[in-house]
Short mmCIF file of C-alpha atoms and ligand atoms in Angstrom, two decimals:
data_model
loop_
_atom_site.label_atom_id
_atom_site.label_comp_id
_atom_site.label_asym_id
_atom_site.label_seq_id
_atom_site.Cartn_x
_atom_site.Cartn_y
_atom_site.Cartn_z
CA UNK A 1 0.00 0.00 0.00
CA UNK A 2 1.44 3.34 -0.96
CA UNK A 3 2.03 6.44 1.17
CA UNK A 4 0.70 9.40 0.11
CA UNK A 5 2.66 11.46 2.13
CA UNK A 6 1.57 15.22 0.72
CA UNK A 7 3.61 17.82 2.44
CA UNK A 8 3.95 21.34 1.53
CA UNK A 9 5.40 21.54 -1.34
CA UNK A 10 1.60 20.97 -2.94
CA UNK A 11 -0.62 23.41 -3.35
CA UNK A 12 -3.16 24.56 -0.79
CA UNK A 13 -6.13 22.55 -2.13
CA UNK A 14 -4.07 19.58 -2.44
CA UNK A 15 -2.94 19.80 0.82
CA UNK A 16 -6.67 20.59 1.99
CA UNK A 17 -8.10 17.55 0.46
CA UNK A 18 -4.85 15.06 1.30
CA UNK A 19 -3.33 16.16 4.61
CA UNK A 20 -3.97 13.59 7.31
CA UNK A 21 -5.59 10.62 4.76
CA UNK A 22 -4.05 7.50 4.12
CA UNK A 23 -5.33 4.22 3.00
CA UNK A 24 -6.34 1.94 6.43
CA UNK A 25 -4.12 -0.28 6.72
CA UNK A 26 -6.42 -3.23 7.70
CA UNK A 27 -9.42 -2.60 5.54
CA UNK A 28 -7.54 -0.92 2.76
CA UNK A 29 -10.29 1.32 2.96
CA UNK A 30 -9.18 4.90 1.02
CA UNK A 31 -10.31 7.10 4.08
CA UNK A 32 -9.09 7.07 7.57
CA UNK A 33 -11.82 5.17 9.87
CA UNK A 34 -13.28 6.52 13.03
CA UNK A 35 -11.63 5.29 16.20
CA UNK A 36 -14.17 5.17 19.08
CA UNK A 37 -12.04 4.11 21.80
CA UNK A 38 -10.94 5.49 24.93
CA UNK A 39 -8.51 3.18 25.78
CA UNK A 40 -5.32 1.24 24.00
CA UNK A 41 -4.20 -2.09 25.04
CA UNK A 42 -1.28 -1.77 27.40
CA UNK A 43 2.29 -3.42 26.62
CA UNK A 44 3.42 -6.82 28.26
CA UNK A 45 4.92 -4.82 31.13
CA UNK A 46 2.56 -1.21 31.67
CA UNK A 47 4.90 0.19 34.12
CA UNK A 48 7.01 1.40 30.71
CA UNK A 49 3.84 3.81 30.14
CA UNK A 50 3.99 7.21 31.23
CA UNK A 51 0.47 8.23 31.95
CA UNK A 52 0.92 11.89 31.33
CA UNK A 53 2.27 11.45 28.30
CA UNK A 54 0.98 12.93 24.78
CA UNK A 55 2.51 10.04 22.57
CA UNK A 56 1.64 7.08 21.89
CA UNK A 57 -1.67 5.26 22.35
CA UNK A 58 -2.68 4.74 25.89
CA UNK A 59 -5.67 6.91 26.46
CA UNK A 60 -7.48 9.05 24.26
CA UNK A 61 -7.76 12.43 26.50
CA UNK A 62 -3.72 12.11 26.58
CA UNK A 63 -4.13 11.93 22.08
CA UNK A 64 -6.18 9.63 19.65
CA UNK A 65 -5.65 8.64 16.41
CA UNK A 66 -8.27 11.27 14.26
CA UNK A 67 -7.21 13.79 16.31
CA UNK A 68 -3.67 12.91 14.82
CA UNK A 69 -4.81 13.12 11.46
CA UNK A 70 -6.21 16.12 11.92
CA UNK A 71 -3.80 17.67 13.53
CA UNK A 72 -1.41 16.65 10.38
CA UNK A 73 -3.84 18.35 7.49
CA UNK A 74 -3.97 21.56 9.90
CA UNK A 75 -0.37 21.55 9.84
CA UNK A 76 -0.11 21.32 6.32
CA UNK A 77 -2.60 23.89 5.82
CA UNK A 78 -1.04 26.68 8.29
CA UNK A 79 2.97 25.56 6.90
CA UNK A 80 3.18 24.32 10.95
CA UNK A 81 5.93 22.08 11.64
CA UNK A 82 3.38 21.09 14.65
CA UNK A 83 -0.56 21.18 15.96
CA UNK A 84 -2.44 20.58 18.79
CA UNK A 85 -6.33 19.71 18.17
CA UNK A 86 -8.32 20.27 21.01
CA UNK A 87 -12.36 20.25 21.98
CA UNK A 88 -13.11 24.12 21.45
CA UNK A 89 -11.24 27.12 20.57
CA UNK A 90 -11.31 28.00 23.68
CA UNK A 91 -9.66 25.27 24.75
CA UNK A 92 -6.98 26.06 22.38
CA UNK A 93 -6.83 29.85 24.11
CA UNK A 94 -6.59 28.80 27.83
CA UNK A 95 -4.44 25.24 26.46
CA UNK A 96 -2.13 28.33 25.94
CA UNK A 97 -2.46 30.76 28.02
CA UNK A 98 -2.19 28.32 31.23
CA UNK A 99 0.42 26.57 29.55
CA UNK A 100 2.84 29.60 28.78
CA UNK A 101 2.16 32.35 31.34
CA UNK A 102 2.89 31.99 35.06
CA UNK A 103 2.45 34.60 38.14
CA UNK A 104 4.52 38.26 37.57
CA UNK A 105 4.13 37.45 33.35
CA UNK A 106 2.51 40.77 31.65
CA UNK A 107 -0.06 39.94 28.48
CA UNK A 108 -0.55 42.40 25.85
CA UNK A 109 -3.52 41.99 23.79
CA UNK A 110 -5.93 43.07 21.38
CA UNK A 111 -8.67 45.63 22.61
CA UNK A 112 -11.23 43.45 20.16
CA UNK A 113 -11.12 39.79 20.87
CA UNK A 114 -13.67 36.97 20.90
CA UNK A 115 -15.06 37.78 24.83
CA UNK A 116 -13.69 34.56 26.45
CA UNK A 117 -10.21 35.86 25.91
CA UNK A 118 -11.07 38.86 27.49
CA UNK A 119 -12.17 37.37 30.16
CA UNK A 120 -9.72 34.88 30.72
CA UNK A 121 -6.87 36.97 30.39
CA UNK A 122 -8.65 40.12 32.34
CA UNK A 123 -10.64 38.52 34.51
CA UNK A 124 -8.69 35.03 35.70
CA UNK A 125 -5.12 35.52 34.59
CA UNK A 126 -5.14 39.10 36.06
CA UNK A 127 -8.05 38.54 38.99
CA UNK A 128 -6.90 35.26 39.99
CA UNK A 129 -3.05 34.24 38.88
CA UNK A 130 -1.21 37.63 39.12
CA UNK A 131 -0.47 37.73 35.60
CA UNK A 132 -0.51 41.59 34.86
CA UNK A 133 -2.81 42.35 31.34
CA UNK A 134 -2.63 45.28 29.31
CA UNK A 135 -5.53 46.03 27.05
CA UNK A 136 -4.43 47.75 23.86
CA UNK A 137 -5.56 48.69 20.14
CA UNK A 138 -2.97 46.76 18.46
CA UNK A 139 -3.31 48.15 15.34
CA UNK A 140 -1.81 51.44 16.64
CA UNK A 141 1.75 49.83 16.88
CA UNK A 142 2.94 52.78 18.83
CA UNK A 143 0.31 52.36 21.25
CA UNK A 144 1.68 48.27 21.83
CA UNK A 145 5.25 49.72 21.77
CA UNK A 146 4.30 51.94 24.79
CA UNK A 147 2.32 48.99 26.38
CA UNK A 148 5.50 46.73 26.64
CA UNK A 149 7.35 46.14 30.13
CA UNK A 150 10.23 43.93 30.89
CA UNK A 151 8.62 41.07 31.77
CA UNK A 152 6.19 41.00 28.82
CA UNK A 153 5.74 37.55 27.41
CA UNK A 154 2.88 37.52 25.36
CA UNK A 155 0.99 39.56 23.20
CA UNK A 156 -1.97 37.96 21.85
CA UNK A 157 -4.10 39.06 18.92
CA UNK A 158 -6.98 38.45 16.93
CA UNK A 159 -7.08 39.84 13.38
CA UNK A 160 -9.89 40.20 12.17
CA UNK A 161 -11.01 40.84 15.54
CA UNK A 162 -14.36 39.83 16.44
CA UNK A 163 -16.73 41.63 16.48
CA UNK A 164 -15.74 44.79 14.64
CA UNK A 165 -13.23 43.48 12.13
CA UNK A 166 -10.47 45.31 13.39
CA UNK A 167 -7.06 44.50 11.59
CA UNK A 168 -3.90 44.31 13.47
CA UNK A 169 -0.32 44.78 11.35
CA UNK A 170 1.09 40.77 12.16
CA UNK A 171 4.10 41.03 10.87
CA UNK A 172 4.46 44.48 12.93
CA UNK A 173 3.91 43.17 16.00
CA UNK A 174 5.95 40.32 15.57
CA UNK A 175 8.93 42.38 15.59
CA UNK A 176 7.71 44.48 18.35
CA UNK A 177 7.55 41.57 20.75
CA UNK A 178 10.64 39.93 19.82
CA UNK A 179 12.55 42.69 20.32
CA UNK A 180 11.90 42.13 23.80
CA UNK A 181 12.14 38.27 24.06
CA UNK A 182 8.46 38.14 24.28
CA UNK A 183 5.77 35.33 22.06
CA UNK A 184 3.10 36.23 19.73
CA UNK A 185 -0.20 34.24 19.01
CA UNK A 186 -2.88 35.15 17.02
CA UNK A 187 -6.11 34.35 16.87
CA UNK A 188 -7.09 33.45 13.22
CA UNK A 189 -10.45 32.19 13.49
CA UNK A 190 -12.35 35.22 11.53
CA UNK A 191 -9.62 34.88 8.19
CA UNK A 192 -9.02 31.28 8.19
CA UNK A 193 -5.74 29.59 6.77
CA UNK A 194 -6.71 29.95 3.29
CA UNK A 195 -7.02 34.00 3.36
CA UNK A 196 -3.96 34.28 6.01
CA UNK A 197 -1.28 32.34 7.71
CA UNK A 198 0.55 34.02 10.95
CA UNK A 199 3.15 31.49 11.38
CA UNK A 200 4.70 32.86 7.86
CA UNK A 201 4.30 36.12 8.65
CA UNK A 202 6.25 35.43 12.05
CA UNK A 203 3.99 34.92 14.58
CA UNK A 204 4.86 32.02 17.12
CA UNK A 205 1.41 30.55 17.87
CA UNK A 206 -1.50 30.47 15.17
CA UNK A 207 -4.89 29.78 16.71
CA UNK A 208 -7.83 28.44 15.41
CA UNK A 209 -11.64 27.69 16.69
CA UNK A 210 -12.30 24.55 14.45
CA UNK A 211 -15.85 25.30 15.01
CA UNK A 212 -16.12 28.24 12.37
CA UNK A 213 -14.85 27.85 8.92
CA UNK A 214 -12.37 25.01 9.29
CA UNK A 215 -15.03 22.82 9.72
CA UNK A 216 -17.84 25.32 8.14
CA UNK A 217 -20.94 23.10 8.41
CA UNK A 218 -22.05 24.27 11.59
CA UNK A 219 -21.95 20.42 13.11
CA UNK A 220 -19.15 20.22 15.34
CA UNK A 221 -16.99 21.98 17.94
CA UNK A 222 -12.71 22.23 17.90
CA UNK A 223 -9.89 24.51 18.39
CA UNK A 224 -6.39 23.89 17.39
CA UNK A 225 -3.01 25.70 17.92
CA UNK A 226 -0.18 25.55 15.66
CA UNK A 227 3.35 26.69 15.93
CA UNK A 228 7.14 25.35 16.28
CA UNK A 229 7.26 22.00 17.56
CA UNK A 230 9.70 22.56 20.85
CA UNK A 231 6.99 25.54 21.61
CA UNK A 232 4.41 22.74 21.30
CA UNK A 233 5.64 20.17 23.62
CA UNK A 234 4.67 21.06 26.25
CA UNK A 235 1.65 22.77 26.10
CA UNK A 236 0.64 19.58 24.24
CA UNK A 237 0.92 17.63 27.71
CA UNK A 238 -0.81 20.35 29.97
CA UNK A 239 -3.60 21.71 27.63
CA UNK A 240 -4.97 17.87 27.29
CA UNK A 241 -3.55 15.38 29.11
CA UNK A 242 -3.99 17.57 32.54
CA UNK A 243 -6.17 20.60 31.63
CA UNK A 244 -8.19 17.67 29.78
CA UNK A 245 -9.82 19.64 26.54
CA UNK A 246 -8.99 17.04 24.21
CA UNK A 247 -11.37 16.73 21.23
CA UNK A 248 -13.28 13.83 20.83
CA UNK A 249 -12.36 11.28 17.73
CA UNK A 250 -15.73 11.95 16.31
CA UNK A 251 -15.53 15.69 16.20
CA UNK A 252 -11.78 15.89 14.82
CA UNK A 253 -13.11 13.35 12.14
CA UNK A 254 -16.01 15.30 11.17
CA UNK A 255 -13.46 18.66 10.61
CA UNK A 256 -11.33 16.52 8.66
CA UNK A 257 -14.04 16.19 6.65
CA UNK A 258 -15.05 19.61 6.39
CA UNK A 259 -11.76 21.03 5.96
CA UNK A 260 -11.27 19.46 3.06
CA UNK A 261 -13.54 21.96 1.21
CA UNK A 262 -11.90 24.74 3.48
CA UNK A 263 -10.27 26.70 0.16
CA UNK A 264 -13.47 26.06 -1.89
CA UNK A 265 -15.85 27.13 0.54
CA UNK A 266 -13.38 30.21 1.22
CA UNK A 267 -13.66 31.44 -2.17
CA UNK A 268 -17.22 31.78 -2.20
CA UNK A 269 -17.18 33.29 1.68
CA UNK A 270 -14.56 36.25 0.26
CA UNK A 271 -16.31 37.04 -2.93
CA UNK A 272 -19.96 36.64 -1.39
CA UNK A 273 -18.75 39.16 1.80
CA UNK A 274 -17.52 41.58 -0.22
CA UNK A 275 -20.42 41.92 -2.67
CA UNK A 276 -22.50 41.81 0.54
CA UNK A 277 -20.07 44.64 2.32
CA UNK A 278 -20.07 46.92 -0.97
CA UNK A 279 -24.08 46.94 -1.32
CA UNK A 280 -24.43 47.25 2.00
CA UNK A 281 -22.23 50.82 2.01
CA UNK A 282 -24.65 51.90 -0.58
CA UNK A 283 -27.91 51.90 1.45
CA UNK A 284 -29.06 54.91 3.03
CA UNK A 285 -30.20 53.10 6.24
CA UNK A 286 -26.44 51.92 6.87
CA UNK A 287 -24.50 53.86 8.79
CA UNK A 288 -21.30 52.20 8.74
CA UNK A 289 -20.11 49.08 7.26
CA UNK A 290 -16.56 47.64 8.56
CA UNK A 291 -15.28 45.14 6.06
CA UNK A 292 -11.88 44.60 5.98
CA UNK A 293 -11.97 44.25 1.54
CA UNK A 294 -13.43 47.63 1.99
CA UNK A 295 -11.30 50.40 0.85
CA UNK A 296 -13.13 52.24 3.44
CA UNK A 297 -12.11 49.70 6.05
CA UNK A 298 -9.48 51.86 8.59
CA UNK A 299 -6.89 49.57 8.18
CA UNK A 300 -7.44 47.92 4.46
CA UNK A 301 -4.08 48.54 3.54
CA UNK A 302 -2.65 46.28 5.86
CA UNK A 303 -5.55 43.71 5.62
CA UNK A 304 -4.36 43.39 1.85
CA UNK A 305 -0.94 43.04 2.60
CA UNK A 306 -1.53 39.96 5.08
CA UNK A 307 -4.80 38.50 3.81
CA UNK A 308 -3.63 37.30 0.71
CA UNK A 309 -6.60 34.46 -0.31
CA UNK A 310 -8.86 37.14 0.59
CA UNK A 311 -11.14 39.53 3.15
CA UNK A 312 -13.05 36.92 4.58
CA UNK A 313 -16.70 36.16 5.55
CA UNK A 314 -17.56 38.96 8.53
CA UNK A 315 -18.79 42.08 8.22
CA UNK A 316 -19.68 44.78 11.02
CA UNK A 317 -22.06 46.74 10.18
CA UNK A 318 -24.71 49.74 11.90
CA UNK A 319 -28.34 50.97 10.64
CA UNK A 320 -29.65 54.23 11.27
CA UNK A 321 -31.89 52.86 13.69
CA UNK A 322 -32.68 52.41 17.48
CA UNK A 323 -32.54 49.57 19.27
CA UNK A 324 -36.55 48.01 18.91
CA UNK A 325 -36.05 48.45 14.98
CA UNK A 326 -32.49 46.65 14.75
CA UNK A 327 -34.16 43.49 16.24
CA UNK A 328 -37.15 43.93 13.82
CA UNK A 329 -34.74 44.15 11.13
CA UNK A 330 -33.41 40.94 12.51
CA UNK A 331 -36.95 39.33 12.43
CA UNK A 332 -37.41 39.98 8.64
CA UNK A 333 -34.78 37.99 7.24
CA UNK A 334 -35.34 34.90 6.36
CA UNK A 335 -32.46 33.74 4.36
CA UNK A 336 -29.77 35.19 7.03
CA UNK A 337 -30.36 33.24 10.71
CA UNK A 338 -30.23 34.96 13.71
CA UNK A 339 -27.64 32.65 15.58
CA UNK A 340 -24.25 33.06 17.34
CA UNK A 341 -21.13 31.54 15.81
CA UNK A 342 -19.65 31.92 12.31
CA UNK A 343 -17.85 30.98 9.57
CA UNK A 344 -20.98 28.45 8.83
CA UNK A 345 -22.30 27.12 5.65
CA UNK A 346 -25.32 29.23 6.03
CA UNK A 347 -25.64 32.97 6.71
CA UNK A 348 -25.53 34.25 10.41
CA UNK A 349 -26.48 37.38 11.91
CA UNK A 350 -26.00 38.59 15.48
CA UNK A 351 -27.33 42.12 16.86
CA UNK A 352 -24.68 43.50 19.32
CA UNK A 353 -27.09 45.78 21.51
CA UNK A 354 -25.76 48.60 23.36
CA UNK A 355 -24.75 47.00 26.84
CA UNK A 356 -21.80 45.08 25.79
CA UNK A 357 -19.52 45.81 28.78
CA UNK A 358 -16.81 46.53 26.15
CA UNK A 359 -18.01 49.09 23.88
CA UNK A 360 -16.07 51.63 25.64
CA UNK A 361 -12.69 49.52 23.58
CA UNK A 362 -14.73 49.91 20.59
CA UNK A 363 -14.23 53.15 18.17
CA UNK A 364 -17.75 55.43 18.24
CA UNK A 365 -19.22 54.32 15.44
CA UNK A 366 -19.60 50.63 17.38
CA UNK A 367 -21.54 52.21 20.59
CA UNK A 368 -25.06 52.39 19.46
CA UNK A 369 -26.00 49.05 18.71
CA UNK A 370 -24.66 46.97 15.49
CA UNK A 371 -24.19 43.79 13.35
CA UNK A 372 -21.66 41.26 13.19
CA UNK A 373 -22.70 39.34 9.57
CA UNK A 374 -21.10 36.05 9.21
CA UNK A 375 -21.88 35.54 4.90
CA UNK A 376 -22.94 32.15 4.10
CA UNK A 377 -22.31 29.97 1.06
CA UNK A 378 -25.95 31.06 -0.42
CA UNK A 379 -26.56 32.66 -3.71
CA UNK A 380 -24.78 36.19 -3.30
CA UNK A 381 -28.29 37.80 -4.70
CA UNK A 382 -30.52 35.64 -2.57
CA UNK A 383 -28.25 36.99 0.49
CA UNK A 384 -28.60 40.65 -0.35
CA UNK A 385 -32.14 40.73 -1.67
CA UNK A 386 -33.19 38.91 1.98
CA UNK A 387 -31.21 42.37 3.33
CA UNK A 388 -32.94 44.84 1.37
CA UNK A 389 -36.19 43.20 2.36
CA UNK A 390 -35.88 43.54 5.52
CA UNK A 391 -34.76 47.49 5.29
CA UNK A 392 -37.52 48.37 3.09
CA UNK A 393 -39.54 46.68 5.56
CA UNK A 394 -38.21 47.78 8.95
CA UNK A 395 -41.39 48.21 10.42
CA UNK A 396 -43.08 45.98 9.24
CA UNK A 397 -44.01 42.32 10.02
CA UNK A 398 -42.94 39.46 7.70
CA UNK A 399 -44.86 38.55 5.48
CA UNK A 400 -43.99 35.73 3.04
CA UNK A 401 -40.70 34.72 0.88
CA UNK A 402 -41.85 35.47 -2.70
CA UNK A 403 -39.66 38.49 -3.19
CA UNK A 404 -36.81 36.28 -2.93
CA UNK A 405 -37.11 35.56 -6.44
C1 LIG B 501 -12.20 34.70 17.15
C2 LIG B 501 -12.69 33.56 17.99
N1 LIG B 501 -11.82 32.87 18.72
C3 LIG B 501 -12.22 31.84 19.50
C4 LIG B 501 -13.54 31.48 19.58
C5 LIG B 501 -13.96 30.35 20.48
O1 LIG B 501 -14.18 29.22 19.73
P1 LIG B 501 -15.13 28.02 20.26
O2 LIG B 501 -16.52 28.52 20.26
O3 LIG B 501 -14.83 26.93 19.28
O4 LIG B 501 -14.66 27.68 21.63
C6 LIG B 501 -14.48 32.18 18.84
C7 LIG B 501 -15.91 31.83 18.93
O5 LIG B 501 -16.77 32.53 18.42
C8 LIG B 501 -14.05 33.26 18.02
O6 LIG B 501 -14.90 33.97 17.29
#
């Protein structure tokens, strides 16, 4: 039986549909099986087994096999010489964070991040663990300059940043921190590897939430970080074996699966968003639109010099409206779900009212209420005629699905 063995010098949709298959070796079956088990039969003498160990087979919170081959097509999609899958994205972020920081560390990071980073960094690193956090908009690179002290270790960023889009300069900030001795993850959820890849643009950590467009059906939760193998290591060992967030076989089976469409599916996600993102600018009831293709975006310049499959799926957007007519809006779509989470196959829509505790990290434009659009793998006109439908008809009730076509 012959090895496949695709590495990176194939192209990305090669590597996408590939990475992490191999023939089974007992069935000769062309796809990888599932492997329900939790546990591995033990060698002649067990007292050879570490039981905090990563390798091997023993138990499948300390690694199992799809989680393996998972981790392998993720590496071959980011250019990662390593990858740890786990059960959530944010059990990739706190896999990391309580892996890497310790007591009298100071954390940098992004003034717009997905809200359990927030609060694990501000609220337990800094409440609980003495682990001193500064809060800062990254993509003023003076402003992170300014933010760095001596015993800085991390800074950790998310670009796009969810919810507003916000673009921080990667390769910038890598610099910036490693002037100092310090590590820099990013949190690549909104772009995906197809559009942008931190590691090559010399970030240390790359992290993902599997759930969003890695996976992009909607079906199944994971997170994964990727980075230099000797960085790996040992967070490997802490952020499942003994922090225990490993992902279960059937989960990092189904991603496989979906990730094999991942540069497909992106292409229609980038050129559906920005067709969404440009009619949207041209409506009177919009106030703002934030989409990073946007040459109205604040920082498009440097999301075209990083993003280089494309802009991506989320928009941010605000109507001229108050708060009782953005949720009608809301109520009048019908193609476009109101539902957290993105990155889906289908079209999700979230209204971001006006008491998110964070606004005050937000520019203005973000403080009276607005939209984070996730754009779906729909028909681009279906998408946009559901949106005008529900502006022309902003007060009024729903009433049936024939303008759709
Ligand atoms: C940017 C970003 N990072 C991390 C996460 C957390 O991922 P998960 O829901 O898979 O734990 C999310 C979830 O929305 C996210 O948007």
């Amino acid at each position: 039986m012959s090895e496949k063995n695709i590495d990176e010098t194939f192209g990305f949709a090669t590597r996408a549909v590939h990475g992490g298959n191999e023939t089974d070796k007992e069935t000769g079956a062309i796809r990888r099986p599932i492997t329900m088990a939790n546990s591995y039969e033990l060698p002649y003498d067990p007292s050879v087994v570490n039981w905090s160990s990563a390798e091997g087979n023993v138990y499948t919170r300390n690694g199992g096999a799809n989680q393996r081959y998972l981790e392998k097509k993720l590496s071959l999609l980011h250019g990662a010489q390593d990858c740890i899958a786990l059960a959530s994205g944010v059990a990739a972020l706190s896999g990391l964070f309580f892996s890497l920081l310790k007591s009298g560390d100071h954390v940098i990071f992004s003034s717009v991040t997905y809200i359990a980073a927030y609060r694990l960094l501000n609220e337990l690193f800094n409440g609980k663990f003495e682990v001193e956090t500064t809060i800062v908009d990254t993509s003023d690179l003076d402003a992170v300059r300014k933010a760095l002290r001596p015993n800085t270790k991390l800074a950790h960023i998310e670009t796009p940043g969810n919810p507003t889009t916000a673009i921080t300069d990667i390769a910038a900030i890598a610099e910036i921190i490693h002037s100092i001795g310090g590590y820099l993850s990013v949190d690549n959820t909104f772009a995906s590897p197809y559009n942008q890849r931190p590691l090559e643009l010399g970030a240390d950590f790359a992290v993902e939430s599997l759930t969003k467009y890695i996976n992009g059906h909607g079906d199944a939760m994971g997170g994964a970080i990727l980075g230099k193998k000797e960085l790996l290591e040992p967070i490997r060992t802490q952020a499942q074996v003994n922090l225990g967030g490993t992902i279960s076989p059937f989960n990092a089976w189904l991603i496989t699966r979906g990730a094999v469409t991942l540069p497909l599916r992106m292409k229609q996600h980038n050129q559906n968003a920005l067709a969404v993102a440009a009619w949207l600018e041209r409506q009177e009831k919009v106030r703002f639109v934030d989409y990073p293709g946007l040459a109205s975006h604040p920082r498009h310049g440097v999301a075209a010099k990083q993003m280089f499959g494309g802009f991506g799926g989320m928009i941010a957007f605000g109507l001229d409206a108050d708060h009782d007519t953005n949720n009608k809006f809301v109520s009048n779509l019908r193609v476009i779900t109101s539902a957290v989470s993105l990155g889906h196959d289908e079209s999700l829509i979230v209204f971001l009212g006006e008491n998110d505790e964070r606004q005050y990290l937000y520019p203005k434009r973000f403080h009276n209420g607005f939209f984070r659009l996730s754009v779906g793998l729909e028909d681009t006109d279906d998408i946009i005629s559901d949106l005008n439908h529900a502006l022309l008809n902003i007060n009024k009730p729903y009433f049936g699905t024939a303008y759709l076509r």
